[in-house]
mmCIF file of C-alpha atoms and ligand atoms in Angstrom:
data_model
loop_
_atom_site.group_PDB
_atom_site.id
_atom_site.type_symbol
_atom_site.label_atom_id
_atom_site.label_comp_id
_atom_site.label_asym_id
_atom_site.label_seq_id
_atom_site.Cartn_x
_atom_site.Cartn_y
_atom_site.Cartn_z
ATOM 1 C CA MET T 700 17.293 17.474 -10.621
ATOM 2 C CA ALA T 701 15.723 17.014 -14.021
ATOM 3 C CA ASN T 702 12.102 17.696 -13.138
ATOM 4 C CA SER T 703 10.513 21.145 -13.062
ATOM 5 C CA PHE T 704 8.444 20.742 -9.929
ATOM 6 C CA ASP T 705 6.593 23.885 -8.880
ATOM 7 C CA LEU T 706 4.470 23.561 -5.756
ATOM 8 C CA THR T 707 2.445 26.736 -6.221
ATOM 9 C CA SER T 708 1.257 25.756 -9.681
ATOM 10 C CA LEU T 709 0.197 22.319 -8.409
ATOM 11 C CA LEU T 710 -1.898 23.735 -5.589
ATOM 12 C CA ARG T 711 -5.621 24.061 -6.218
ATOM 13 C CA GLU T 712 -6.608 27.706 -6.499
ATOM 14 C CA ASN T 713 -9.125 27.559 -3.652
ATOM 15 C CA ILE T 714 -6.403 26.234 -1.357
ATOM 16 C CA ARG T 715 -3.875 28.804 -2.533
ATOM 17 C CA LYS T 716 -6.372 31.540 -1.695
ATOM 18 C CA LEU T 717 -7.663 29.913 1.481
ATOM 19 C CA ILE T 718 -7.575 31.917 4.681
ATOM 20 C CA PRO T 719 -7.252 29.112 7.238
ATOM 21 C CA TYR T 720 -9.293 28.917 10.422
ATOM 22 C CA SER T 721 -7.519 30.741 13.183
ATOM 23 C CA SER T 722 -8.099 29.033 16.511
ATOM 24 C CA ALA T 723 -7.852 30.603 19.944
ATOM 25 C CA ARG T 724 -4.603 28.675 20.464
ATOM 26 C CA ASP T 725 -3.234 30.010 17.177
ATOM 27 C CA GLU T 726 -3.882 33.582 18.206
ATOM 28 C CA PHE T 727 -2.448 33.238 21.685
ATOM 29 C CA ASN T 728 -0.166 30.380 22.656
ATOM 30 C CA GLY T 729 2.074 31.910 25.308
ATOM 31 C CA GLU T 730 1.966 31.435 29.067
ATOM 32 C CA ALA T 731 -1.022 32.949 30.871
ATOM 33 C CA SER T 732 -2.859 32.193 34.103
ATOM 34 C CA VAL T 733 -6.386 33.163 33.055
ATOM 35 C CA LEU T 734 -7.514 31.586 29.784
ATOM 36 C CA LEU T 735 -10.878 33.004 28.776
ATOM 37 C CA ASP T 736 -10.429 32.888 25.003
ATOM 38 C CA ALA T 737 -11.667 29.463 23.863
ATOM 39 C CA ASN T 738 -15.020 28.898 25.599
ATOM 40 C CA GLU T 739 -13.607 25.854 27.376
ATOM 41 C CA ASN T 740 -15.025 24.624 30.673
ATOM 42 C CA ALA T 741 -12.779 26.321 33.231
ATOM 43 C CA TYR T 742 -13.991 24.023 36.054
ATOM 44 C CA GLY T 743 -12.261 20.863 34.763
ATOM 45 C CA SER T 744 -13.206 17.525 33.153
ATOM 46 C CA PRO T 745 -15.139 14.641 34.717
ATOM 47 C CA LEU T 746 -12.014 12.446 34.481
ATOM 48 C CA ASP T 747 -8.925 11.920 36.645
ATOM 49 C CA GLN T 748 -6.881 13.713 34.071
ATOM 50 C CA ASP T 749 -7.831 17.158 32.770
ATOM 51 C CA TYR T 750 -8.906 17.305 29.154
ATOM 52 C CA ASN T 751 -10.863 20.536 29.402
ATOM 53 C CA ARG T 752 -8.336 22.560 27.391
ATOM 54 C CA TYR T 753 -7.920 22.376 23.622
ATOM 55 C CA PRO T 754 -4.721 20.592 22.578
ATOM 56 C CA ASP T 755 -1.701 22.171 20.841
ATOM 57 C CA PRO T 756 -2.888 22.532 17.202
ATOM 58 C CA LEU T 757 0.634 21.968 15.845
ATOM 59 C CA GLN T 758 1.799 19.347 18.394
ATOM 60 C CA HIS T 759 5.156 21.041 19.064
ATOM 61 C CA GLN T 760 6.400 18.703 21.806
ATOM 62 C CA LEU T 761 5.533 15.575 19.902
ATOM 63 C CA LYS T 762 7.169 16.866 16.735
ATOM 64 C CA LEU T 763 10.356 17.759 18.640
ATOM 65 C CA LYS T 764 10.554 14.201 19.929
ATOM 66 C CA LEU T 765 9.885 12.756 16.474
ATOM 67 C CA SER T 766 12.420 15.158 15.036
ATOM 68 C CA SER T 767 15.159 13.712 17.217
ATOM 69 C CA ILE T 768 14.130 10.111 16.511
ATOM 70 C CA LYS T 769 13.781 10.564 12.754
ATOM 71 C CA GLY T 770 16.639 13.012 12.224
ATOM 72 C CA VAL T 771 14.482 15.559 10.412
ATOM 73 C CA PRO T 772 13.561 19.119 11.512
ATOM 74 C CA ALA T 773 10.130 19.533 13.166
ATOM 75 C CA ARG T 774 9.099 21.970 10.421
ATOM 76 C CA ASN T 775 9.274 19.058 7.946
ATOM 77 C CA ILE T 776 6.742 16.983 9.917
ATOM 78 C CA PHE T 777 2.943 16.860 9.702
ATOM 79 C CA LEU T 778 0.902 14.757 12.117
ATOM 80 C CA GLY T 779 -2.468 13.369 11.107
ATOM 81 C CA ASN T 780 -5.317 11.366 12.561
ATOM 82 C CA GLY T 781 -3.742 8.264 11.012
ATOM 83 C CA SER T 782 -1.934 8.246 7.654
ATOM 84 C CA ASP T 783 -5.413 8.308 6.160
ATOM 85 C CA GLU T 784 -5.775 11.981 7.061
ATOM 86 C CA ALA T 785 -2.513 12.864 5.276
ATOM 87 C CA ILE T 786 -3.635 10.930 2.175
ATOM 88 C CA ASP T 787 -6.985 12.730 2.117
ATOM 89 C CA ILE T 788 -5.370 16.158 2.524
ATOM 90 C CA LEU T 789 -3.061 15.453 -0.440
ATOM 91 C CA PHE T 790 -6.102 14.890 -2.656
ATOM 92 C CA ARG T 791 -7.910 17.961 -1.378
ATOM 93 C CA ALA T 792 -4.891 20.237 -1.773
ATOM 94 C CA PHE T 793 -3.525 19.147 -5.131
ATOM 95 C CA CYS T 794 -6.187 17.368 -7.204
ATOM 96 C CA ARG T 795 -9.036 19.185 -8.948
ATOM 97 C CA PRO T 796 -12.092 16.878 -9.081
ATOM 98 C CA GLY T 797 -12.997 15.956 -12.636
ATOM 99 C CA ILE T 798 -9.786 17.454 -14.047
ATOM 100 C CA ASP T 799 -6.680 15.958 -12.442
ATOM 101 C CA HIS T 800 -5.721 12.361 -11.748
ATOM 102 C CA VAL T 801 -3.268 10.325 -9.692
ATOM 103 C CA ILE T 802 -1.285 7.214 -10.595
ATOM 104 C CA LEU T 803 -1.606 4.072 -8.486
ATOM 105 C CA VAL T 804 0.494 0.934 -8.909
ATOM 106 C CA PRO T 805 -1.639 -2.122 -7.978
ATOM 107 C CA PRO T 806 -1.549 -4.347 -6.093
ATOM 108 C CA THR T 807 -1.203 -1.793 -3.311
ATOM 109 C CA TYR T 808 -2.857 -0.251 -0.242
ATOM 110 C CA GLY T 809 -6.564 0.257 -0.866
ATOM 111 C CA MET T 810 -6.927 3.625 0.843
ATOM 112 C CA TYR T 811 -5.372 5.641 -2.023
ATOM 113 C CA GLU T 812 -8.177 4.554 -4.344
ATOM 114 C CA VAL T 813 -10.918 5.082 -1.749
ATOM 115 C CA SER T 814 -9.613 8.559 -0.960
ATOM 116 C CA ALA T 815 -9.453 9.381 -4.694
ATOM 117 C CA ASN T 816 -13.059 8.228 -5.082
ATOM 118 C CA ILE T 817 -14.253 10.238 -2.081
ATOM 119 C CA ASN T 818 -12.623 13.314 -3.587
ATOM 120 C CA ASP T 819 -13.947 12.564 -7.086
ATOM 121 C CA VAL T 820 -10.410 12.402 -8.482
ATOM 122 C CA ALA T 821 -9.654 10.036 -11.362
ATOM 123 C CA ILE T 822 -7.116 7.211 -11.082
ATOM 124 C CA LYS T 823 -4.749 5.754 -13.642
ATOM 125 C CA LYS T 824 -3.544 2.293 -12.720
ATOM 126 C CA VAL T 825 -0.188 0.942 -13.828
ATOM 127 C CA ASN T 826 0.195 -2.568 -12.413
ATOM 128 C CA LEU T 827 3.445 -3.620 -10.806
ATOM 129 C CA THR T 828 5.484 -6.166 -12.757
ATOM 130 C CA THR T 829 5.046 -9.861 -11.911
ATOM 131 C CA ASP T 830 7.884 -9.565 -9.365
ATOM 132 C CA PHE T 831 5.985 -6.638 -7.781
ATOM 133 C CA GLN T 832 8.368 -3.904 -8.957
ATOM 134 C CA LEU T 833 7.607 -0.623 -10.727
ATOM 135 C CA ASP T 834 6.822 -0.653 -14.446
ATOM 136 C CA LEU T 835 8.754 2.530 -15.210
ATOM 137 C CA ALA T 836 7.874 2.571 -18.906
ATOM 138 C CA GLY T 837 4.181 2.099 -18.101
ATOM 139 C CA ILE T 838 4.273 4.895 -15.523
ATOM 140 C CA ALA T 839 6.061 7.251 -17.933
ATOM 141 C CA GLU T 840 3.357 6.540 -20.503
ATOM 142 C CA ALA T 841 0.541 7.221 -18.022
ATOM 143 C CA ILE T 842 1.895 10.619 -16.947
ATOM 144 C CA ASP T 843 0.434 13.728 -18.557
ATOM 145 C CA THR T 844 -0.006 17.384 -17.547
ATOM 146 C CA HIS T 845 -2.928 16.462 -15.270
ATOM 147 C CA THR T 846 -1.032 13.852 -13.247
ATOM 148 C CA ARG T 847 -0.738 15.341 -9.778
ATOM 149 C CA ILE T 848 0.436 12.536 -7.488
ATOM 150 C CA ILE T 849 2.064 9.106 -7.827
ATOM 151 C CA PHE T 850 1.429 6.878 -4.798
ATOM 152 C CA LEU T 851 4.125 4.294 -4.026
ATOM 153 C CA CYS T 852 4.163 1.960 -1.044
ATOM 154 C CA SER T 853 7.437 0.439 0.120
ATOM 155 C CA PRO T 854 7.469 -2.100 1.697
ATOM 156 C CA ASN T 855 4.287 -2.659 -0.264
ATOM 157 C CA ASN T 856 0.981 -3.821 1.160
ATOM 158 C CA PRO T 857 -0.195 -6.566 0.369
ATOM 159 C CA THR T 858 2.901 -7.965 -1.406
ATOM 160 C CA GLY T 859 5.416 -7.291 1.399
ATOM 161 C CA ASN T 860 8.417 -6.429 -0.797
ATOM 162 C CA SER T 861 10.328 -3.153 -0.992
ATOM 163 C CA LEU T 862 10.433 -1.303 -4.300
ATOM 164 C CA HIS T 863 13.845 -0.955 -5.963
ATOM 165 C CA ARG T 864 15.340 2.268 -4.679
ATOM 166 C CA GLU T 865 16.789 3.317 -8.063
ATOM 167 C CA ASP T 866 13.330 3.000 -9.650
ATOM 168 C CA VAL T 867 11.766 5.234 -7.001
ATOM 169 C CA GLU T 868 14.579 7.761 -7.476
ATOM 170 C CA THR T 869 14.041 7.735 -11.234
ATOM 171 C CA ILE T 870 10.420 8.767 -10.667
ATOM 172 C CA LEU T 871 11.349 11.387 -8.074
ATOM 173 C CA ALA T 872 13.925 12.922 -10.403
ATOM 174 C CA ASN T 873 11.729 13.021 -13.497
ATOM 175 C CA PHE T 874 8.113 13.557 -12.390
ATOM 176 C CA ASN T 875 6.839 17.128 -12.002
ATOM 177 C CA GLY T 876 4.125 16.248 -9.509
ATOM 178 C CA LEU T 877 4.248 14.824 -5.990
ATOM 179 C CA VAL T 878 5.681 11.380 -5.240
ATOM 180 C CA VAL T 879 4.211 9.873 -2.082
ATOM 181 C CA ILE T 880 6.170 6.993 -0.566
ATOM 182 C CA ASP T 881 4.135 5.175 2.068
ATOM 183 C CA GLU T 882 6.558 3.630 4.551
ATOM 184 C CA ALA T 883 4.029 2.176 7.020
ATOM 185 C CA TYR T 884 6.215 -0.966 7.297
ATOM 186 C CA ILE T 885 9.663 0.646 7.095
ATOM 187 C CA ASN T 886 10.660 -0.507 10.602
ATOM 188 C CA TYR T 887 10.593 -4.134 9.423
ATOM 189 C CA SER T 888 12.528 -3.468 6.248
ATOM 190 C CA ARG T 889 16.166 -3.881 5.253
ATOM 191 C CA GLN T 890 15.692 -0.792 3.058
ATOM 192 C CA LYS T 891 16.392 2.570 4.571
ATOM 193 C CA THR T 892 13.781 5.303 4.728
ATOM 194 C CA PHE T 893 13.455 8.009 2.080
ATOM 195 C CA ILE T 894 13.180 10.704 4.780
ATOM 196 C CA GLN T 895 16.853 11.559 4.304
ATOM 197 C CA GLU T 896 16.158 12.336 0.618
ATOM 198 C CA LEU T 897 13.848 15.255 1.464
ATOM 199 C CA THR T 898 16.687 17.722 0.957
ATOM 200 C CA GLU T 899 17.299 16.218 -2.490
ATOM 201 C CA TYR T 900 13.718 16.056 -3.824
ATOM 202 C CA SER T 901 11.242 18.892 -3.250
ATOM 203 C CA ASN T 902 8.398 16.748 -4.685
ATOM 204 C CA LEU T 903 8.789 13.971 -2.090
ATOM 205 C CA VAL T 904 6.253 13.139 0.630
ATOM 206 C CA VAL T 905 7.095 10.240 2.974
ATOM 207 C CA LEU T 906 4.289 8.704 5.036
ATOM 208 C CA GLN T 907 4.898 6.745 8.208
ATOM 209 C CA THR T 908 2.626 5.710 11.074
ATOM 210 C CA LEU T 909 2.600 4.645 14.706
ATOM 211 C CA SER T 910 -0.009 2.010 13.810
ATOM 212 C CA LYS T 911 2.309 -0.879 12.939
ATOM 213 C CA ALA T 912 5.751 -1.434 14.530
ATOM 214 C CA TRP T 913 5.044 1.099 17.304
ATOM 215 C CA GLY T 914 1.945 -0.841 18.335
ATOM 216 C CA LEU T 915 -0.368 2.184 18.557
ATOM 217 C CA ALA T 916 -3.006 1.583 15.877
ATOM 218 C CA GLY T 917 -5.709 2.546 18.387
ATOM 219 C CA LEU T 918 -4.256 6.015 19.004
ATOM 220 C CA ARG T 919 -4.435 7.045 15.311
ATOM 221 C CA LEU T 920 -1.209 8.886 14.651
ATOM 222 C CA GLY T 921 0.138 9.164 11.128
ATOM 223 C CA MET T 922 3.149 11.175 10.010
ATOM 224 C CA ALA T 923 4.004 12.928 6.776
ATOM 225 C CA PHE T 924 7.534 14.152 6.105
ATOM 226 C CA ALA T 925 8.037 16.710 3.345
ATOM 227 C CA SER T 926 9.461 20.123 2.467
ATOM 228 C CA GLU T 927 8.481 23.020 4.707
ATOM 229 C CA GLU T 928 6.298 24.405 1.888
ATOM 230 C CA ILE T 929 4.331 21.165 1.554
ATOM 231 C CA ILE T 930 3.955 20.873 5.347
ATOM 232 C CA GLU T 931 2.530 24.421 5.377
ATOM 233 C CA VAL T 932 -0.126 23.290 2.916
ATOM 234 C CA PHE T 933 -1.045 20.356 5.189
ATOM 235 C CA ASN T 934 -1.287 22.688 8.190
ATOM 236 C CA LYS T 935 -3.442 25.143 6.310
ATOM 237 C CA ILE T 936 -6.065 22.507 5.471
ATOM 238 C CA LYS T 937 -6.125 20.222 8.493
ATOM 239 C CA PRO T 938 -8.862 20.536 11.128
ATOM 240 C CA PRO T 939 -7.447 22.878 13.791
ATOM 241 C CA TYR T 940 -7.183 20.294 16.580
ATOM 242 C CA ASN T 941 -6.708 17.116 14.539
ATOM 243 C CA ILE T 942 -4.548 15.302 17.111
ATOM 244 C CA ASN T 943 -6.331 15.043 20.431
ATOM 245 C CA GLN T 944 -4.680 15.698 23.794
ATOM 246 C CA ALA T 945 -4.704 12.040 24.908
ATOM 247 C CA THR T 946 -3.002 10.913 21.717
ATOM 248 C CA GLN T 947 -0.357 13.624 21.976
ATOM 249 C CA GLU T 948 0.442 12.696 25.587
ATOM 250 C CA LEU T 949 0.409 8.939 25.072
ATOM 251 C CA ALA T 950 2.462 9.077 21.863
ATOM 252 C CA LEU T 951 5.046 11.218 23.629
ATOM 253 C CA LYS T 952 5.348 8.594 26.386
ATOM 254 C CA ALA T 953 5.481 5.729 23.900
ATOM 255 C CA LEU T 954 8.260 7.333 21.877
ATOM 256 C CA ASP T 955 10.559 6.969 24.916
ATOM 257 C CA LYS T 956 10.274 3.195 24.627
ATOM 258 C CA VAL T 957 12.375 2.639 21.538
ATOM 259 C CA ALA T 958 14.111 -0.391 23.097
ATOM 260 C CA ILE T 959 10.874 -2.382 23.528
ATOM 261 C CA VAL T 960 9.761 -1.535 20.018
ATOM 262 C CA ASN T 961 13.110 -2.565 18.533
ATOM 263 C CA ALA T 962 12.949 -5.883 20.389
ATOM 264 C CA TRP T 963 9.451 -6.502 18.974
ATOM 265 C CA ILE T 964 10.609 -5.672 15.468
ATOM 266 C CA LYS T 965 13.448 -8.160 15.735
ATOM 267 C CA GLU T 966 11.130 -10.842 17.093
ATOM 268 C CA ALA T 967 8.494 -10.197 14.410
ATOM 269 C CA VAL T 968 11.117 -10.446 11.660
ATOM 270 C CA ASP T 969 12.449 -13.745 13.098
ATOM 271 C CA GLU T 970 8.920 -15.102 13.449
ATOM 272 C CA ARG T 971 8.076 -13.991 9.918
ATOM 273 C CA ASP T 972 10.986 -15.889 8.449
ATOM 274 C CA LYS T 973 10.204 -18.995 10.508
ATOM 275 C CA LEU T 974 6.539 -18.832 9.542
ATOM 276 C CA ALA T 975 7.373 -18.418 5.857
ATOM 277 C CA LYS T 976 9.551 -21.551 5.920
ATOM 278 C CA LYS T 977 6.911 -23.664 7.666
ATOM 279 C CA VAL T 978 4.081 -22.491 5.438
ATOM 280 C CA LEU T 979 6.134 -23.247 2.340
ATOM 281 C CA THR T 980 6.323 -26.948 3.246
ATOM 282 C CA LEU T 981 2.526 -27.352 2.964
ATOM 283 C CA SER T 982 1.340 -29.178 -0.142
ATOM 284 C CA PHE T 983 -1.355 -26.618 -1.014
ATOM 285 C CA VAL T 984 1.057 -23.669 -0.765
ATOM 286 C CA GLN T 985 2.627 -22.742 -4.094
ATOM 287 C CA HIS T 986 4.660 -19.740 -3.061
ATOM 288 C CA VAL T 987 5.512 -17.483 -0.138
ATOM 289 C CA TYR T 988 6.635 -14.091 -1.391
ATOM 290 C CA PRO T 989 9.709 -12.538 0.238
ATOM 291 C CA SER T 990 8.611 -9.944 2.813
ATOM 292 C CA ASP T 991 10.176 -6.805 4.263
ATOM 293 C CA ALA T 992 7.087 -6.242 6.432
ATOM 294 C CA ASN T 993 5.233 -7.879 9.363
ATOM 295 C CA PHE T 994 3.110 -10.083 7.113
ATOM 296 C CA ILE T 995 3.565 -12.647 4.374
ATOM 297 C CA LEU T 996 1.713 -13.101 1.112
ATOM 298 C CA VAL T 997 1.019 -16.767 0.490
ATOM 299 C CA LYS T 998 -0.089 -18.215 -2.852
ATOM 300 C CA THR T 999 -2.271 -21.278 -2.491
ATOM 301 C CA THR T 1000 -4.270 -23.553 -4.735
ATOM 302 C CA GLU T 1001 -7.557 -22.798 -2.966
ATOM 303 C CA PRO T 1002 -7.523 -19.457 -1.132
ATOM 304 C CA ARG T 1003 -11.238 -19.212 -0.395
ATOM 305 C CA GLN T 1004 -11.603 -22.692 1.085
ATOM 306 C CA LEU T 1005 -8.480 -22.173 3.130
ATOM 307 C CA TYR T 1006 -9.672 -18.773 4.342
ATOM 308 C CA GLU T 1007 -13.011 -20.226 5.445
ATOM 309 C CA TYR T 1008 -11.373 -23.227 7.079
ATOM 310 C CA LEU T 1009 -9.216 -20.850 9.136
ATOM 311 C CA VAL T 1010 -12.257 -18.762 10.123
ATOM 312 C CA ASP T 1011 -13.831 -21.984 11.422
ATOM 313 C CA GLN T 1012 -10.691 -22.434 13.523
ATOM 314 C CA SER T 1013 -11.159 -18.855 14.801
ATOM 315 C CA ILE T 1014 -8.111 -17.608 12.856
ATOM 316 C CA ILE T 1015 -8.635 -14.604 10.619
ATOM 317 C CA VAL T 1016 -6.286 -13.812 7.727
ATOM 318 C CA ARG T 1017 -6.866 -11.530 4.745
ATOM 319 C CA ASP T 1018 -8.111 -12.977 1.461
ATOM 320 C CA ARG T 1019 -6.336 -10.997 -1.265
ATOM 321 C CA SER T 1020 -7.065 -13.485 -4.060
ATOM 322 C CA LYS T 1021 -9.302 -11.041 -5.984
ATOM 323 C CA VAL T 1022 -6.602 -8.351 -6.072
ATOM 324 C CA ALA T 1023 -4.550 -7.693 -9.249
ATOM 325 C CA LEU T 1024 -1.536 -10.050 -9.558
ATOM 326 C CA CYS T 1025 -2.489 -11.737 -6.263
ATOM 327 C CA GLU T 1026 -4.531 -14.644 -7.599
ATOM 328 C CA GLY T 1027 -4.691 -17.427 -4.994
ATOM 329 C CA CYS T 1028 -3.131 -15.247 -2.306
ATOM 330 C CA LEU T 1029 -3.808 -14.867 1.388
ATOM 331 C CA ARG T 1030 -2.081 -12.158 3.412
ATOM 332 C CA ILE T 1031 -1.075 -13.376 6.844
ATOM 333 C CA THR T 1032 0.050 -11.009 9.605
ATOM 334 C CA VAL T 1033 2.866 -12.292 11.820
ATOM 335 C CA GLY T 1034 1.472 -12.894 15.294
ATOM 336 C CA THR T 1035 3.058 -13.815 18.615
ATOM 337 C CA PRO T 1036 5.053 -17.097 18.616
ATOM 338 C CA THR T 1037 2.032 -18.809 20.188
ATOM 339 C CA GLU T 1038 -0.385 -17.415 17.606
ATOM 340 C CA ASN T 1039 1.916 -18.431 14.775
ATOM 341 C CA GLU T 1040 2.106 -21.934 16.196
ATOM 342 C CA VAL T 1041 -1.691 -22.135 16.401
ATOM 343 C CA LEU T 1042 -1.856 -21.054 12.758
ATOM 344 C CA VAL T 1043 0.772 -23.552 11.582
ATOM 345 C CA GLU T 1044 -0.926 -26.396 13.481
ATOM 346 C CA ALA T 1045 -4.299 -25.518 11.981
ATOM 347 C CA LEU T 1046 -2.792 -25.365 8.489
ATOM 348 C CA ALA T 1047 -1.105 -28.738 8.985
ATOM 349 C CA LYS T 1048 -4.534 -30.265 9.707
ATOM 350 C CA TYR T 1049 -6.199 -28.715 6.678
ATOM 351 C CA VAL T 1050 -7.556 -31.399 4.376
ATOM 352 C CA GLN T 1051 -7.692 -30.404 0.747
ATOM 353 C CA PRO T 1052 -11.028 -30.917 -0.962
ATOM 354 C CA ASP T 1053 -11.011 -33.980 -3.169
ATOM 355 C CA TYR T 1054 -11.698 -32.661 -6.660
ATOM 356 C CA SER T 1055 -11.495 -36.136 -8.220
ATOM 357 C CA ALA T 1056 -14.612 -37.319 -6.413
HETATM 358 C C1 PLP F 1928 -1.559 0.022 7.855
HETATM 359 C C2 PLP F 1928 -1.153 0.961 6.792
HETATM 360 C C3 PLP F 1928 -1.173 2.344 6.998
HETATM 361 C C4 PLP F 1928 -1.575 2.879 8.341
HETATM 362 O O1 PLP F 1928 -2.568 3.790 8.283
HETATM 363 P P1 PLP F 1928 -2.969 4.575 9.619
HETATM 364 O O2 PLP F 1928 -4.114 5.396 9.127
HETATM 365 O O3 PLP F 1928 -1.773 5.403 10.004
HETATM 366 O O4 PLP F 1928 -3.316 3.573 10.666
HETATM 367 C C5 PLP F 1928 -0.762 3.185 5.995
HETATM 368 N N1 PLP F 1928 -0.324 2.690 4.824
HETATM 369 C C6 PLP F 1928 -0.273 1.375 4.592
HETATM 370 C C7 PLP F 1928 0.263 0.878 3.316
HETATM 371 C C8 PLP F 1928 -0.698 0.469 5.561
HETATM 372 O O5 PLP F 1928 -0.662 -0.842 5.304
#
């Protein structure tokens, strides 16, 4: 590897020196019949199921299950209250406010910028190329000694495409900071995950989530996969009980249902391709970008009017027309076959405003 990545020197000093909170369950986590160490209510909870005990701070059972599904050791997994928690921790651990910066490659997921702003960390933007791929020369130019993290999203939101693998590997091999690859939509993609590259690149962090293909957005469970050293940093900073008991139990149950999820993925991909073809035949649609995700980006002549027309029909899509390189674009999530049909029928009835009048 050509880079000279050194985790300790990237860590903020306050985090390096931090003595983490030690919870009751950290100090004793064996088997015992009388637990009087955590000031819990020993009488029970006012629910059918007992939630009176604090949950496992490191979610061992859930990580073991994920380990077998993802083919990566449990010690390389961090679980967060959504991917958003992992993103926020990366800023807090590695970026000094007012000194360091991160590189973002718009158009991309909005949370990286919001999290940077919350943490008072500067951003350098290097737009994707017009075919939504990485501008490697531009990124190389933007990197300096204060560049801590490069955020990549593949398949990318809102464009839907995967980034070229060789380009991502070029960055991983040459950048001395962290490379975060957000794979929220990986289950819909023809590309394979970067998780298997963790042994190759010590500066790699892969984000995934149960919010999309797994159908569990309401539970809030995000995953980060990285070297053991990086995962230790996450664990040091996270709130002690960041994944609640109900989420741990329900996620564990859900992860047994791989067959249902795989059937949904297949159906969503089929529906996506059908929807893209139908939408492309409409006169006011200029382009439907190829998608590796569960949504399509559609370029139209009048995005705002179309968006508002659909709202009137009780159909909500995402107006992305103000986003860099996405002029005229709406992002449409693939729904059930019935929902997609409702959308296509509504679009077919859309009457373009008459600009000649
Ligand atoms: C939806 C999405 C996520 C999911 O975030 P959670 O906090 O896990 O729900 C992450 N990254 C991208 C790019 C997304 O589109």
